[in-house]
Coordinates of C-alpha atoms and ligand atoms in Angstrom, one line a residue:
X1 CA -70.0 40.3 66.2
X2 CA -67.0 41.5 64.3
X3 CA -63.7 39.9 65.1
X4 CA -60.0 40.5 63.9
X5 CA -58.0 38.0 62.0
X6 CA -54.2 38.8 61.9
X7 CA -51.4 38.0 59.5
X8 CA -48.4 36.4 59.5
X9 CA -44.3 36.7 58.4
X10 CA -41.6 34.3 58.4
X11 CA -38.8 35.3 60.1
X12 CA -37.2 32.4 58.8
X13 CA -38.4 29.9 56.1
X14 CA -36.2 27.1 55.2
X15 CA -37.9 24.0 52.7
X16 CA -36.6 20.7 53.7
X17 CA -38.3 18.1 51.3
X18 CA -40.8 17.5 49.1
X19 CA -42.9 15.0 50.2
X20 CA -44.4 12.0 48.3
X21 CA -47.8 13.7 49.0
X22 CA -47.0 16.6 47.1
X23 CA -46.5 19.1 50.1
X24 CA -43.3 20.4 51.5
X25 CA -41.4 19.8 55.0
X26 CA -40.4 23.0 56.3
X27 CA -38.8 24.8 59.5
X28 CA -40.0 28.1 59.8
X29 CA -40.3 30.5 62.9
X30 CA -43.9 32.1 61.9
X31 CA -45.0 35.2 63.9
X32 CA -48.4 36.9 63.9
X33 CA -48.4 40.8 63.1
X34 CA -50.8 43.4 63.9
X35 CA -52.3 43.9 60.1
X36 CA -55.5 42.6 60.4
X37 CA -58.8 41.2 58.8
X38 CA -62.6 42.1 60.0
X39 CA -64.8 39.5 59.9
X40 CA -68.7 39.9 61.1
X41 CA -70.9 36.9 62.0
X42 CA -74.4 37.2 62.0
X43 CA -75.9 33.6 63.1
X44 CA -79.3 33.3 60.5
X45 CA -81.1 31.5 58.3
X46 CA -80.0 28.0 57.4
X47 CA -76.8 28.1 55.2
X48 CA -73.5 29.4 55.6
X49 CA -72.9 32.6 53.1
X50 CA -69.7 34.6 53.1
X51 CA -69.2 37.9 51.3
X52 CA -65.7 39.8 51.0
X53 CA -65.2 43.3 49.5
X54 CA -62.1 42.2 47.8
X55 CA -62.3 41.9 44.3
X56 CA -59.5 38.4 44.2
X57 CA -61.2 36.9 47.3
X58 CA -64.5 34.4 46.2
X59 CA -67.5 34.0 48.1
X60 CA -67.9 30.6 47.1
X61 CA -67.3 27.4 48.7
X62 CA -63.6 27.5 47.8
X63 CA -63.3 30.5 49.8
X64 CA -61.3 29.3 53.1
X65 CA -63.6 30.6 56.0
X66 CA -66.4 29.0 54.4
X67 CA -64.4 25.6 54.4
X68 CA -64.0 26.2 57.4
X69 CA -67.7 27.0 58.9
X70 CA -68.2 23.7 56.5
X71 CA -66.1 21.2 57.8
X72 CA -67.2 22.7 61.6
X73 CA -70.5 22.2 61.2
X74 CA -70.2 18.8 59.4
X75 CA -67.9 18.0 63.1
X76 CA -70.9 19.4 65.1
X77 CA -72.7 17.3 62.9
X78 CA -75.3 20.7 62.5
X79 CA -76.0 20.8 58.8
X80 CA -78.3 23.5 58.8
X81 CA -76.1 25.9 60.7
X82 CA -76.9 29.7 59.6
X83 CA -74.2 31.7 59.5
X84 CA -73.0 35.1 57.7
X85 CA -69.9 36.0 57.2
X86 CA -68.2 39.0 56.2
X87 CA -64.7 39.6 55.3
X88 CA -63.3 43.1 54.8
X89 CA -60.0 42.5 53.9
X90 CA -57.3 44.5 54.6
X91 CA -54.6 41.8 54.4
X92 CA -53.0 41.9 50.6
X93 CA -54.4 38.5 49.2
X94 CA -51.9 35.9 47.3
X95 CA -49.2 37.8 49.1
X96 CA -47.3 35.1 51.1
X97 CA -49.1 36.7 54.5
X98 CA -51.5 34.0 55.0
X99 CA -54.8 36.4 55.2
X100 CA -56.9 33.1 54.3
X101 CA -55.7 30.6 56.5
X102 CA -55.9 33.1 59.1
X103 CA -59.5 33.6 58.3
X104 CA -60.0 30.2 58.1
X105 CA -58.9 29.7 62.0
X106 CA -60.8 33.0 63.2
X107 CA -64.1 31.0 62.3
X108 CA -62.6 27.9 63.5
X109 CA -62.4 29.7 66.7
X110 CA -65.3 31.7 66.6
X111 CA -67.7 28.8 66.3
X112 CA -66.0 26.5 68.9
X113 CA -66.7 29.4 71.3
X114 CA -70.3 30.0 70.1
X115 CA -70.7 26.2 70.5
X116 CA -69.1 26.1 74.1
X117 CA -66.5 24.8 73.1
X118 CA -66.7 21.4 72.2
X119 CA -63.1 20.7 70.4
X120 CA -59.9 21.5 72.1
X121 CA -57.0 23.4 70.3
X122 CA -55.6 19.8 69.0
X123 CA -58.6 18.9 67.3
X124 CA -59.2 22.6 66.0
X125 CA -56.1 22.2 65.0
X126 CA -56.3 18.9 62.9
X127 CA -59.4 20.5 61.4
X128 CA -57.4 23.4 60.4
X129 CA -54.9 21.4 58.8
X130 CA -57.3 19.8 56.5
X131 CA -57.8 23.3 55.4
X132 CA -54.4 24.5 54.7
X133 CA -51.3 24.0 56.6
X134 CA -50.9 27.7 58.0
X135 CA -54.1 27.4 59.8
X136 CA -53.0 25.3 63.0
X137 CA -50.3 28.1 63.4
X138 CA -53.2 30.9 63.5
X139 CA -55.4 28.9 65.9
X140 CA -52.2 29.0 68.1
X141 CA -52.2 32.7 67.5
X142 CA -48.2 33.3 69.0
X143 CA -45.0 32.9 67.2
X144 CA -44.0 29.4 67.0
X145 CA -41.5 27.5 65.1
X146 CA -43.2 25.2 62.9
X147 CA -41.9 21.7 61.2
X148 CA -43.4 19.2 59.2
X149 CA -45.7 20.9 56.8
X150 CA -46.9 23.3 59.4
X151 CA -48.6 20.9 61.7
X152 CA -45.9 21.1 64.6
X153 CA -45.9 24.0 66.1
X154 CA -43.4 24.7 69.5
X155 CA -44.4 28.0 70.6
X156 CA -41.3 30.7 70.6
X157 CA -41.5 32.3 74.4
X158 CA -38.8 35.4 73.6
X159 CA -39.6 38.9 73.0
X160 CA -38.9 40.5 69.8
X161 CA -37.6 44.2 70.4
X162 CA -38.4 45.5 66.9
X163 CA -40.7 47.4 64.4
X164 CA -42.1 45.7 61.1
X165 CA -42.3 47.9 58.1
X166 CA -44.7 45.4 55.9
X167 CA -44.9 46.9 52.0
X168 CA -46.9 44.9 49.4
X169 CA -45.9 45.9 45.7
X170 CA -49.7 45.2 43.9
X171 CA -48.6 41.8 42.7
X172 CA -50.2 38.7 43.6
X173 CA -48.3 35.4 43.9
X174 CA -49.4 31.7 43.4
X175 CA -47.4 30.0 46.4
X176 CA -48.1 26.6 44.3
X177 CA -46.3 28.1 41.4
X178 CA -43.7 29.2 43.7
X179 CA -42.8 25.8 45.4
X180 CA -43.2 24.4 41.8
X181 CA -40.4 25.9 40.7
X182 CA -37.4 25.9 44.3
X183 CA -34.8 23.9 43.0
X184 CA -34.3 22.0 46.8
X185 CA -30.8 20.5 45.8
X186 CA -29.5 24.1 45.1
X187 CA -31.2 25.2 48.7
X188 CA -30.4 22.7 51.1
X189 CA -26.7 21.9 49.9
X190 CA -26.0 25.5 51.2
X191 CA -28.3 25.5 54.4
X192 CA -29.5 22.2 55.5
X193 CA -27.0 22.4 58.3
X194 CA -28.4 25.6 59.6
X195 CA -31.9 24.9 61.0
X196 CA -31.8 22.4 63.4
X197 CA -28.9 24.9 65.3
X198 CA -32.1 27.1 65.9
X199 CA -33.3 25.1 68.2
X200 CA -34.5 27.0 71.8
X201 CA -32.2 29.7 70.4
X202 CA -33.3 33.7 70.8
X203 CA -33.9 34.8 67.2
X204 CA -31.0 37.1 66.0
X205 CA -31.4 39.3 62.9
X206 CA -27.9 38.8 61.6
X207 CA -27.9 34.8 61.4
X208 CA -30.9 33.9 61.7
X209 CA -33.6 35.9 58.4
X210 CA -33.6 34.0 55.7
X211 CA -36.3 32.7 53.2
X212 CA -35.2 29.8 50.7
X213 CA -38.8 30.6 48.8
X214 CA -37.4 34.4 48.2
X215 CA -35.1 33.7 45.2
X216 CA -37.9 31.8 43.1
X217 CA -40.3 35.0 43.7
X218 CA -37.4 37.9 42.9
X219 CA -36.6 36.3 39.8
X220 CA -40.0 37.0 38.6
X221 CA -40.5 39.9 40.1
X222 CA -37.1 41.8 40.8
X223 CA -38.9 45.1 42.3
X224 CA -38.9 42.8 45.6
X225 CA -35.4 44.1 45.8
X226 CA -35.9 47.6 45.0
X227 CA -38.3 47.0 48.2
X228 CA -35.5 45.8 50.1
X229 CA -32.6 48.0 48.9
X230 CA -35.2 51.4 49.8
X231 CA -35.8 49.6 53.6
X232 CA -32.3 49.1 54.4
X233 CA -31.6 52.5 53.2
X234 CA -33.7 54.0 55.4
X235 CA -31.6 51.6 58.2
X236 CA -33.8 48.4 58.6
X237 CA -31.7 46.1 60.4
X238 CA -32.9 43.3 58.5
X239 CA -35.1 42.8 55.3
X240 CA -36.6 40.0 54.1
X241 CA -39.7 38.5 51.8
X242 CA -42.8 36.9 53.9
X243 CA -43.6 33.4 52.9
X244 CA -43.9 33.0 49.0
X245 CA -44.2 36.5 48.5
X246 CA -44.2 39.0 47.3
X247 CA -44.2 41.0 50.2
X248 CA -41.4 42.6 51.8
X249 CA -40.9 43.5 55.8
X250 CA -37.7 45.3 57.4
X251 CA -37.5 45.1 61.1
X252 CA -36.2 48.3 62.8
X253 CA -34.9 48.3 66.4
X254 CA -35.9 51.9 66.0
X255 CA -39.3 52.8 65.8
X256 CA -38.6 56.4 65.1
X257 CA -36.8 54.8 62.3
X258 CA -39.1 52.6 60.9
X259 CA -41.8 55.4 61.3
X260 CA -39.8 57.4 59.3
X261 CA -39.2 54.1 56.2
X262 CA -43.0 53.7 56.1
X263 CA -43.4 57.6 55.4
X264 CA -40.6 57.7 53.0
X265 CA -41.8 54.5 51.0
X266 CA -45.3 55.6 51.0
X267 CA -43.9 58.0 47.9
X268 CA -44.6 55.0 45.6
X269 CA -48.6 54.7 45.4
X270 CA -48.6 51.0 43.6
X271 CA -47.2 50.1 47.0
X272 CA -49.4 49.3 50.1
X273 CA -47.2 50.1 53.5
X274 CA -48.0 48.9 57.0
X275 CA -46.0 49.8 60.2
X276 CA -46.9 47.1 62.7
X277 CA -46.0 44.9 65.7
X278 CA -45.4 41.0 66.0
X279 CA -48.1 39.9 68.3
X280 CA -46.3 37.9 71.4
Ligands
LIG301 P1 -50.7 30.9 51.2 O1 -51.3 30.6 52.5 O2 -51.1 30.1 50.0 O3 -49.2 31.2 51.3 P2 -51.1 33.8 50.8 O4 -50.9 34.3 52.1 O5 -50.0 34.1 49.8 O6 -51.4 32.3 50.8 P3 -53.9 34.3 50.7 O7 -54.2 35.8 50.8 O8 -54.2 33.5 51.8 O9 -52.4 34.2 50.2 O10 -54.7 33.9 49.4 C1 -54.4 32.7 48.6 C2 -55.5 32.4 47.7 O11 -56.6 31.9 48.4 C3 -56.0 33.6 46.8 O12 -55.9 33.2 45.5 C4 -57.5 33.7 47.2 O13 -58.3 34.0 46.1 C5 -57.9 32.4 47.9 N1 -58.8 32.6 49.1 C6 -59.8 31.8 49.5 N2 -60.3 32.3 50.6 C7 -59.7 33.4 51.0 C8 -59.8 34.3 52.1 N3 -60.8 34.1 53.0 N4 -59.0 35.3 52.1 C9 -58.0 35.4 51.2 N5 -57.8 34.6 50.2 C10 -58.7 33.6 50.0

């Protein structure tokens, strides 16, 4: 059985507070895209294995879908379950697209339907969230606005009338490191007053894109705005980095045009280009 596992941008991504637990609050409207993950199950033997053809991705038990088949089984209270998983990943890992939490919820969802589904979404949920706090927003699987670390989710009903151009420059990026180093009093002076305007709002390009986790990453890496600079040139009618980075999308009202972007930035081979859709 091989089954797709999508990623994710941020349309918008504003950090409200550290917490005293170490995570961060945010507000964020999160929106699945059609770059996908495979991952095969084969129920056999008597452990859970997973194997990825990636070279950054482990196959140990600190990879994320073997968490999860862990922590499901220990739920089902089946501790011999035998299961083989493999991931051929297509998603660009450490890239601020959330390839593993999304993997982590496909076998989340997987095995609740092998099982006849014995959790409901809000307890797959709290599962996921054990795992990492992305994965409750891929069970849901629709865009959604989500607060508190990622927990709450309020799925976002409207349509989205554009083309993402996705490009990933070869550089991976540790999303601690990034949050390590937001200075939140320089962020939220200037936008704290912003988010909670969003509210039952249809997203709009011109107001609304914006990524306080996108300053940290292009100071370290400043071809994120070369990225952005080539996609408006080629008339993206917004750009913006996904998550911690360092990946870059432009969304194009046209999709002649942003047929035309992925072609012309496809010149630079260290760069990986996707042309996909958010997934409503
Ligand atoms: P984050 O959710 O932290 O923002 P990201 O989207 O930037 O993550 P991922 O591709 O999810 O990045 O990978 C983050 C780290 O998780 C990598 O260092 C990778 O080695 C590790 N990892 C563990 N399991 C997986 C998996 N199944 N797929 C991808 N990465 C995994």
């Amino acid at each position: 059985m091989k089954i797709l596992s999508p990623a994710k941008i941020n349309l918008f991504l504003h950090v409200i507070q550290k917490r005293p637990d170490g995570y961060h609050d945010i507000f964020s409207l999160m929106c699945p895209v059609s770059v996908y993950d495979s991952i095969s199950f084969e129920f056999t033997g008597q452990a859970i294995r997973v194997t990825c053809d990636h070279p950054d991705v482990p196959e140990d038990e600190s990879n994320l879908a073997f968490r999860a088949a862990v922590l499901f089984s220990e739920k089902i209270g089946n501790r011999s379950l035998g299961l083989m998983m493999k991931i051929d990943k297509n998603i660009p890992v450490a890239a601020g697209l959330g390839g593993g939490s999304s993997n982590a919820a496909t076998v989340l969802k997987v095995l609740n339907k092998h099982y006849s589904e014995p959790f409901s979404m809000g307890q797959l949920q709290k599962m996921g969230l054990a795992i990492g706090a992305d994965v409750p927003f891929f069970l849901l699987g629709k865009p959604a606005i989500a607060s508190g670390i990622g927990e709450t989710l309020d799925v976002y009903d409207h349509w989205f009338d554009f083309k993402v151009v996705l490009v990933y420059p070869g550089i991976s990026v540790s999303t601690a490191r990034v949050y390590k180093n937001l200075n939140l009093r320089l962020t939220n002076c200037k936008k704290k007053p912003k988010y909670p305007i969003f509210e039952k709002r249809k997203f709009d390009l011109t107001s609304h894109l914006h990524n306080d986790l996108e300053a940290v990453t292009l100071s370290w890496h400043p071809e994120i705005l070369e990225i952005k600079n080539r996609l408006a040139l080629c008339g993206a009618d917004g750009v913006l980095m996904s998550g911690s980075g360092p990946s870059v999308f432009g969304l194009f009202r046209s999709p002649d045009k942003a047929y035309e972007a992925a072609k012309r930035l496809s010149d630079n081979k260290a760069w990986r280009i996707f042309l996909a859709d958010i997934l409503v």
